[in-house]
Coordinates of C-alpha atoms and ligand atoms in Angstrom, one line a residue:
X1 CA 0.0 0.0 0.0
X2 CA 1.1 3.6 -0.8
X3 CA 1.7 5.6 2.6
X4 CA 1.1 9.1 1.7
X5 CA 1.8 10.8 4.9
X6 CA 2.0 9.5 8.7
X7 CA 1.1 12.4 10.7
X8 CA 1.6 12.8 14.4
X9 CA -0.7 14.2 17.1
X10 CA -0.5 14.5 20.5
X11 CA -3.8 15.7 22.6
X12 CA -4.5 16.6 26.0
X13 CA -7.8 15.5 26.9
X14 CA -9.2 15.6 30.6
X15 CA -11.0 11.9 32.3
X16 CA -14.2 13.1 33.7
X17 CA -13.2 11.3 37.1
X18 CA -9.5 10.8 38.2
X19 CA -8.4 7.0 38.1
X20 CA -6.2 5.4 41.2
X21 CA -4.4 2.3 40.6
X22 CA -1.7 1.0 43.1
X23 CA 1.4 3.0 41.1
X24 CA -0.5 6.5 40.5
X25 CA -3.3 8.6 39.9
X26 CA -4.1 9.8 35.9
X27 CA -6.4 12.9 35.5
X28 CA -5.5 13.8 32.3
X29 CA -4.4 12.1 29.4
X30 CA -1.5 13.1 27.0
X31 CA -2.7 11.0 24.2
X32 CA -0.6 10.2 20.7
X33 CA -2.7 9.3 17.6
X34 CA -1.1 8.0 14.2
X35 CA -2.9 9.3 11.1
X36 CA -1.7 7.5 7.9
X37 CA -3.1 8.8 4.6
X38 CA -3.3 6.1 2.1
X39 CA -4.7 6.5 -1.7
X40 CA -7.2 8.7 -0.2
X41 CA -7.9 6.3 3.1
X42 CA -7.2 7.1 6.7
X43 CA -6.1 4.9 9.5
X44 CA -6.4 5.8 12.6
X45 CA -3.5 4.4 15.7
X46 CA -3.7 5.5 18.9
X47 CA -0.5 4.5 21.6
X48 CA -1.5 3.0 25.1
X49 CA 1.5 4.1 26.8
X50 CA 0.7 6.5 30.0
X51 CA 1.8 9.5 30.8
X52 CA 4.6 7.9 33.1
X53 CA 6.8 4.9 32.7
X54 CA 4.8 3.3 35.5
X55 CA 2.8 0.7 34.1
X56 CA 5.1 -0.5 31.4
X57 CA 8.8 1.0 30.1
X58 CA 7.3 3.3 27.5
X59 CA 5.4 6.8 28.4
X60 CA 3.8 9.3 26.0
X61 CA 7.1 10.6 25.1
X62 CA 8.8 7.6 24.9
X63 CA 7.0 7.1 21.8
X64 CA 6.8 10.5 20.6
X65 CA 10.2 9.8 20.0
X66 CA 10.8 6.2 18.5
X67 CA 7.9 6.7 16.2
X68 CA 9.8 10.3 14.8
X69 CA 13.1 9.0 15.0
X70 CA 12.3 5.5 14.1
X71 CA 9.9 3.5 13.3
X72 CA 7.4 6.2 11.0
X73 CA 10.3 5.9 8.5
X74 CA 11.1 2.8 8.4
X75 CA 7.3 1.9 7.5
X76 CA 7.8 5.1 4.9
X77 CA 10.7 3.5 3.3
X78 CA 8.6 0.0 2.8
X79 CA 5.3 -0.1 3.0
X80 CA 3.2 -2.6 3.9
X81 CA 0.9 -4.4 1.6
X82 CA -0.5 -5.4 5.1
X83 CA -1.3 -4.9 8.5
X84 CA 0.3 -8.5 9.6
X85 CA 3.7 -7.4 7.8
X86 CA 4.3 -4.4 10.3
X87 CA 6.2 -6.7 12.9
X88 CA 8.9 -7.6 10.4
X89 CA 9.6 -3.9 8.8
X90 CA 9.6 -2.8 12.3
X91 CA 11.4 -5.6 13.9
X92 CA 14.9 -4.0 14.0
X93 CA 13.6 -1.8 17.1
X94 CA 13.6 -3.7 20.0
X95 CA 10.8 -3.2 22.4
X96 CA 8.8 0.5 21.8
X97 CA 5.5 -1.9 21.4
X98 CA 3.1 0.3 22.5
X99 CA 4.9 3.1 19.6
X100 CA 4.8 -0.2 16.9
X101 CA 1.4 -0.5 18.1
X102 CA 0.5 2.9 17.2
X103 CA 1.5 2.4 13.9
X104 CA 0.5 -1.2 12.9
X105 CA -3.1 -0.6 14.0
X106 CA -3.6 2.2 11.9
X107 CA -2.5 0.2 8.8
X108 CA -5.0 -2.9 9.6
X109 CA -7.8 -0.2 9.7
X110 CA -6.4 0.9 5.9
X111 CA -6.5 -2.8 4.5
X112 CA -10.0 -3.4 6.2
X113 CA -11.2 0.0 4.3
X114 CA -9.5 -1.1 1.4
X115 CA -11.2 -4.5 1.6
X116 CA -14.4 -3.1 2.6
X117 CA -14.8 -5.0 5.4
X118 CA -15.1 -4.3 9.0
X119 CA -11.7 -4.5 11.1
X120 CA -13.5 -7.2 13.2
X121 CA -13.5 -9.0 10.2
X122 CA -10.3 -8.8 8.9
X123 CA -8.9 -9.5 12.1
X124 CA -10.9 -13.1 11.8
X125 CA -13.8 -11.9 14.6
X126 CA -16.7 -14.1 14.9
X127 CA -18.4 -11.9 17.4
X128 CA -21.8 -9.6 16.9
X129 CA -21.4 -8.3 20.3
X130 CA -18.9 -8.0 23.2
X131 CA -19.4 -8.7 27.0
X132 CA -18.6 -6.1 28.8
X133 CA -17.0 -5.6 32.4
X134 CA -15.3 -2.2 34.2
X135 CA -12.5 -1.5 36.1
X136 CA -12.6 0.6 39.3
X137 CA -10.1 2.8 40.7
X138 CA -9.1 2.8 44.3
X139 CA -11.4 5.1 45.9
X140 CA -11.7 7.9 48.6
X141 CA -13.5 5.4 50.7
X142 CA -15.5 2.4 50.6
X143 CA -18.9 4.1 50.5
X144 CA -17.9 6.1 47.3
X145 CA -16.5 2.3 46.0
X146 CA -20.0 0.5 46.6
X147 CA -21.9 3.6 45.1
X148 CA -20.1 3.3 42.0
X149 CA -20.3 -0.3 41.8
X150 CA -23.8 -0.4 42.4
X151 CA -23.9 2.1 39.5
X152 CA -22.1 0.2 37.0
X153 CA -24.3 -3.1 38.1
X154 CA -26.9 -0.9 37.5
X155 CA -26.3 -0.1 33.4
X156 CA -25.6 -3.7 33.0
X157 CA -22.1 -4.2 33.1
X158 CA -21.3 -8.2 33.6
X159 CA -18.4 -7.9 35.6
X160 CA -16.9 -5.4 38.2
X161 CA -12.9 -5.2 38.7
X162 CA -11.6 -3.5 42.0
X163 CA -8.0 -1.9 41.7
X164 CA -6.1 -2.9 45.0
X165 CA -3.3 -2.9 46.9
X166 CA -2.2 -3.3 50.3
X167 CA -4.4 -1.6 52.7
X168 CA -6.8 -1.4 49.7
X169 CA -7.9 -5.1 49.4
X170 CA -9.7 -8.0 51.4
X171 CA -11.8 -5.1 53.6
X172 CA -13.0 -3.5 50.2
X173 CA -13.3 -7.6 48.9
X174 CA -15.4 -8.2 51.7
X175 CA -18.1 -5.2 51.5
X176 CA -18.4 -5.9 47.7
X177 CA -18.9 -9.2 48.0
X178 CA -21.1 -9.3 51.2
X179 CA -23.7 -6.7 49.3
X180 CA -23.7 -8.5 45.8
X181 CA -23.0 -12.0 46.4
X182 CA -23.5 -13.6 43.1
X183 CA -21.6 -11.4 40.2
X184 CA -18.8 -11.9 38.7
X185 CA -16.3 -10.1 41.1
X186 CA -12.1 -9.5 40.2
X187 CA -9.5 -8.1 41.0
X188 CA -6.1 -5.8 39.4
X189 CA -3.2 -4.9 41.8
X190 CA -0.3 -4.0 39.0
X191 CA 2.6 -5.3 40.4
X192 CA 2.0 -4.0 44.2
X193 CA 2.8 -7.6 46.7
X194 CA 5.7 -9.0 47.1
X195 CA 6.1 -13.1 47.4
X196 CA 6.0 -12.1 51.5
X197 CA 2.6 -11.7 50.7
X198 CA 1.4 -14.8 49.8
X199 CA -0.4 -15.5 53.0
X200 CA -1.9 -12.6 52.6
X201 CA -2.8 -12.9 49.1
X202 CA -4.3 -16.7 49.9
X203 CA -7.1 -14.9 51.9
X204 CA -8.6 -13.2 48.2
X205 CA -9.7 -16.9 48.2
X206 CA -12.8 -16.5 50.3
X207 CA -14.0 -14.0 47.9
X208 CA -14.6 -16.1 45.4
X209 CA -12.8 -14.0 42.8
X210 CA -13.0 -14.6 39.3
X211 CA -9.1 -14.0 38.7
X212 CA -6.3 -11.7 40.7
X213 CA -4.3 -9.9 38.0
X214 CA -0.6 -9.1 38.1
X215 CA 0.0 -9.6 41.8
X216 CA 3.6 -10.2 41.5
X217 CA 6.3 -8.3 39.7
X218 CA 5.1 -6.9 36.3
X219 CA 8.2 -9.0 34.8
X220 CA 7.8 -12.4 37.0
X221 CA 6.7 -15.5 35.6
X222 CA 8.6 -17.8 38.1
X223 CA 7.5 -16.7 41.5
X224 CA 3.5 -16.2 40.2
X225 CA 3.9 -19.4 39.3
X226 CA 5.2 -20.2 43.1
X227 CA 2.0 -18.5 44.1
X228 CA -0.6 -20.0 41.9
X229 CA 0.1 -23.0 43.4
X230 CA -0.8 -21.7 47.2
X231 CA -3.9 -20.3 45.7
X232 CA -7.7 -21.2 44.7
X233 CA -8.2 -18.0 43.0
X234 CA -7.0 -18.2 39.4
X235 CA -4.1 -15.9 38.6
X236 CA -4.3 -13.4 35.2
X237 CA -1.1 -12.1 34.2
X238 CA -1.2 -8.4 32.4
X239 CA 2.0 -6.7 32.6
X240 CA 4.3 -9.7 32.2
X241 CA 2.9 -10.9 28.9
X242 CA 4.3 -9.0 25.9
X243 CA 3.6 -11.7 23.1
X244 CA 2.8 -15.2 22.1
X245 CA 6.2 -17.1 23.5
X246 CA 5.7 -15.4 27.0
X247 CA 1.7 -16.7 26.9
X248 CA 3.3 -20.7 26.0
X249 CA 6.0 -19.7 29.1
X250 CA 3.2 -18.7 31.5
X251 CA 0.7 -21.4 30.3
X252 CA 3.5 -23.8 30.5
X253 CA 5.1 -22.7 34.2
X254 CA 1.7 -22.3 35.1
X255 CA 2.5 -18.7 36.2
X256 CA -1.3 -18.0 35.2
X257 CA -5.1 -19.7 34.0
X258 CA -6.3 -16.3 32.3
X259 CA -4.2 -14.3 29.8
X260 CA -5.0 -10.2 29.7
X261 CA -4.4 -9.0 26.1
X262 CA -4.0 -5.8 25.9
X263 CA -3.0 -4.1 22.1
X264 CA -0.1 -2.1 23.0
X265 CA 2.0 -4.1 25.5
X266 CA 1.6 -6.6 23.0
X267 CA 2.8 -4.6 20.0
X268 CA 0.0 -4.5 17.7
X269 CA -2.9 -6.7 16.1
X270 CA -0.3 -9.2 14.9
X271 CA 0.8 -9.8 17.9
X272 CA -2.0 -9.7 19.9
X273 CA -3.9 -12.2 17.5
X274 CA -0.9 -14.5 18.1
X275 CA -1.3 -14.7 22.0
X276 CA -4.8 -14.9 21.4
X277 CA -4.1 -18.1 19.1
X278 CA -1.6 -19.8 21.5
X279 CA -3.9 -19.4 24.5
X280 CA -6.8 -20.9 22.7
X281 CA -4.8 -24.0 21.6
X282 CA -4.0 -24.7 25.4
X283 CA -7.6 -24.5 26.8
X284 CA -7.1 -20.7 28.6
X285 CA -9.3 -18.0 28.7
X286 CA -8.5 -14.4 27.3
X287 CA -10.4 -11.0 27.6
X288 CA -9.2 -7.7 26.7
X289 CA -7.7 -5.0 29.0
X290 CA -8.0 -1.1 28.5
X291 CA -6.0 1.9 28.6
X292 CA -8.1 4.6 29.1
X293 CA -8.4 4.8 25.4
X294 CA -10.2 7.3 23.6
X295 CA -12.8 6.1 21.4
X296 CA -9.7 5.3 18.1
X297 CA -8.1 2.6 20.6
X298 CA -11.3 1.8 22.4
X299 CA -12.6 0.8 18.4
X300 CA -9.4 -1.1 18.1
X301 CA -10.0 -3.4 21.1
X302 CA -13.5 -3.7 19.9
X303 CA -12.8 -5.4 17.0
X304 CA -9.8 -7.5 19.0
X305 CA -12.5 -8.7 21.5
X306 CA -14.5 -10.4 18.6
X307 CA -12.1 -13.0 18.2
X308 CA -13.9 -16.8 19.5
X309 CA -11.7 -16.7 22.5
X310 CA -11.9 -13.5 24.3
X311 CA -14.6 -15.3 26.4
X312 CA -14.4 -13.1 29.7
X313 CA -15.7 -9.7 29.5
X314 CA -13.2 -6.9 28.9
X315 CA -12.2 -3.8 30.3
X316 CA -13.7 -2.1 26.9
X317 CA -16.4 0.1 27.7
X318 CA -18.8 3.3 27.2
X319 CA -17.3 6.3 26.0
X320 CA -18.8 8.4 28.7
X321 CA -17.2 6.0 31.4
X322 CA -13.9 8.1 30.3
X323 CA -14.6 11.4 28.4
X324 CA -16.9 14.1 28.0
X325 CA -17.1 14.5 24.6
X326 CA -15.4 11.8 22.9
X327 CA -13.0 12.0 19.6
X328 CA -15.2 9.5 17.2
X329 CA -18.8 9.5 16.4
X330 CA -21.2 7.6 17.5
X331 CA -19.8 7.2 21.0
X332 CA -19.2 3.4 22.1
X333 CA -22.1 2.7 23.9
X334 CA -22.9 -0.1 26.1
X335 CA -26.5 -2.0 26.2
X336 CA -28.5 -2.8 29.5
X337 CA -27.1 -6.3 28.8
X338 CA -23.9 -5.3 29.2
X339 CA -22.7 -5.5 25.4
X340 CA -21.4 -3.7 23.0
X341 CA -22.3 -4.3 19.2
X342 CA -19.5 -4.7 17.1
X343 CA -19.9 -2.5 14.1
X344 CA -19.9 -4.3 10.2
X345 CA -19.5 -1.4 8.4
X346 CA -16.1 -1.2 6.8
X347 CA -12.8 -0.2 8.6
X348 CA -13.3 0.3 12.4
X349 CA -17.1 1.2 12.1
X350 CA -16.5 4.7 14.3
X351 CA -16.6 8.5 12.3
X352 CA -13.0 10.4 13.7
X353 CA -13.8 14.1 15.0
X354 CA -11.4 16.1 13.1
X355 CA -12.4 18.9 14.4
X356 CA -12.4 18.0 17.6
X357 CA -9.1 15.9 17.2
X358 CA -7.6 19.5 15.8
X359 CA -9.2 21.3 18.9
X360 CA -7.8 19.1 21.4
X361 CA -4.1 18.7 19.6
X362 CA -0.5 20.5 21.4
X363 CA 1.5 18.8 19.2
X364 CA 2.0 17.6 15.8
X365 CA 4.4 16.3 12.9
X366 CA 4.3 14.9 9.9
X367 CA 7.2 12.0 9.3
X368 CA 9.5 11.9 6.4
X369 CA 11.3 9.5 4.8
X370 CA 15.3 9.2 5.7
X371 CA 17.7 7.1 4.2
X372 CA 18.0 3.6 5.5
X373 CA 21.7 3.2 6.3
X374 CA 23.8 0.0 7.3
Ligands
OSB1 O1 -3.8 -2.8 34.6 O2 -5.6 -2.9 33.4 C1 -4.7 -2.2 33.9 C2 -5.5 1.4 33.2 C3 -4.2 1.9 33.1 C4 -3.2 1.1 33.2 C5 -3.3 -0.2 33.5 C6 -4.6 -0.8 33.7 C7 -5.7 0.1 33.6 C8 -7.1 -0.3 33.8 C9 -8.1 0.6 33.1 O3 -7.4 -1.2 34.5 C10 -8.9 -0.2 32.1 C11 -9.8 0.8 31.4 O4 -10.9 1.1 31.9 O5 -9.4 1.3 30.3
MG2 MG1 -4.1 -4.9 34.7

């Protein structure tokens, strides 16, 4: 495919609430989005990474950076004829996946237009809709947490995922489960115990959790393995897994029984499908995670979420959830069922703002071609 023009963006865009985890607090987000014009198509990327190195290596900047520097002209100077070739024209850069990401994910939603068929589609999504669950901060107190749970119960989301950490855990466990004994309850702690925890951790089992993700280090497989073994609760690894041979290594070392696939840690669609593949094969569940995505990444996962093994509802859901206005038309909306339709129109199924995207932009440059050397 021709690639006209990569052009860079980065936007500053306020949540409507602030959102806690156990390494930081994000009130606004510093957002890059990947515009490449092709033949007179758009894609659309948008990069996970945070503000912060703090939930994985790369930050806003990060990959600001290796997409300028690196990787925009490397896919300049040899296009793709598809989305699935990105990995290999991008391979001599090690790491930066959430920047690859940004990139590859943008040229699957060319070839879908070009194709004209939905991304869910290309991608080889079987789905018509998505279950949908939420994730929930760590709060002020535990009266603010059950209000908002009861909320989210409420418009129909299927399953409700507390944030924790030490001091923030079986006390909120307890008051969740002890109002609504019967849904489908989880839990997220990125990275915050340590293996002198385990005790501890081994009392999440009266809860009768659904999964505990990432309790360990956010590069372990070895000791969650240790502590699978001590516990009822199945363990999810997020942080840890950045492509298909970590999945076989967790699967294998039993380091986890549900895999988190989330688009940027992963690298992009290629890779993502990939984990999703190898996890199937072996009999273990997958859903997808979120990143406080604006509606272009929240689109992406939608259509990753439609593939036959993402059984477990996601962290995808409603626009609103996130944003006041948000950057693509209609909003994602989620039904009293707790689903979202996945759109069959061609290419991600979602209108981009421009005019919003232009309102809301600080930064911006378009990528040249340089000359490959060595
Ligand atoms: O670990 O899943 C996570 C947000 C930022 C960084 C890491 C995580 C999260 C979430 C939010 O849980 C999911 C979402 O609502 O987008
Ligand atoms: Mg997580």
């Amino acid at each position: 495919m021709k690639i006209d023009a990569i052009i860079l963006r980065e936007l500053h865009i306020p949540l409507v609430r602030p959102f806690e985890t156990s390494f930081g607090v994000t009130c606004d987000r510093r957002v890059l989005l990947a515009e490449i014009k092709s033949d007179g198509l758009t894609g659309w990327g948008e990069c996970t990474a945070g503000e912060h190195p703090f939930f994985s290596p790369e930050s806003t900047d990060s990959a600001w950076a290796a997409i300028v520097q690196e990787l925009g002209p490397m896919l300049v100077a040899e296009p793709p004829e598809h989305g699935g070739e990105c990995p290999r024209i991008l391979r001599r850069v090690r790491g930066n996946r959430m920047a690859k990401a940004t990139l590859e994910n943008a040229i699957w939603d060319i070839e879908a237009q070009q194709e004209g068929v939905s991304l869910s589609r290309l991608l080889g999504g079987v789905r018509d809709v998505i279950p949908c669950g939420v994730s929930l901060g760590i709060q002020e107190s535990i009266p603010k947490l059950l209000s908002i749970v009861e909320k989210e119960l409420a418009a129909g989301y299927q399953r409700i995922k507390l944030k924790c950490k030490p001091g923030w855990d079986v006390e909120v466990f307890d008051r969740v489960r002890s109002r609504w004994p019967g849904i489908m309850l989880s839990c997220d702690a990125n990275s915050a115990y340590r293996l002198h925890d385990a005790d501890h951790l081994t009392s999440f089992d009266a809860f009768d959790l659904l999964m505990i993700e990432q309790p360990l280090w956010h590069d372990d497989f070895y000791y969650h393995s240790m502590l699978q073994k001590r516990l009822q609760t199945p363990i999810c690894l997020d942080e840890s897994i950045h492509n298909r041979r970590d999945t076989l290594a967790a699967i294998e070392m039993e380091s986890c029984k549900i895999v988190n696939i989330k688009l940027g840690r992963v690298g992009g669609f290629s890779e993502a499908i990939a984990v999703h593949n190898a996890a199937q094969q072996r009999g273990v569940p997958v859903w997808c995670g979120g990143m406080l995505e604006t509606g272009i990444g929240r689109s992406h996962n939608i259509a990753l979420s439609s593939l036959e093994n993402f059984t477990l509802p996601g962290d995808v859901s409603a626009s609103a959830r996130y944003w006041a206005e948000d950057i693509i038309e209609p909003e994602v909306t989620v039904s009293s069922a707790g689903e979202i339709a996945i759109p069959d129109t061609p290419g991600r199924g979602y209108e981009v703002r421009t005019d919003l995207i232009e309102r809301l932009t600080v930064r911006k440059e378009q990528i040249r071609a340089f000359e490959m050397v060595g």
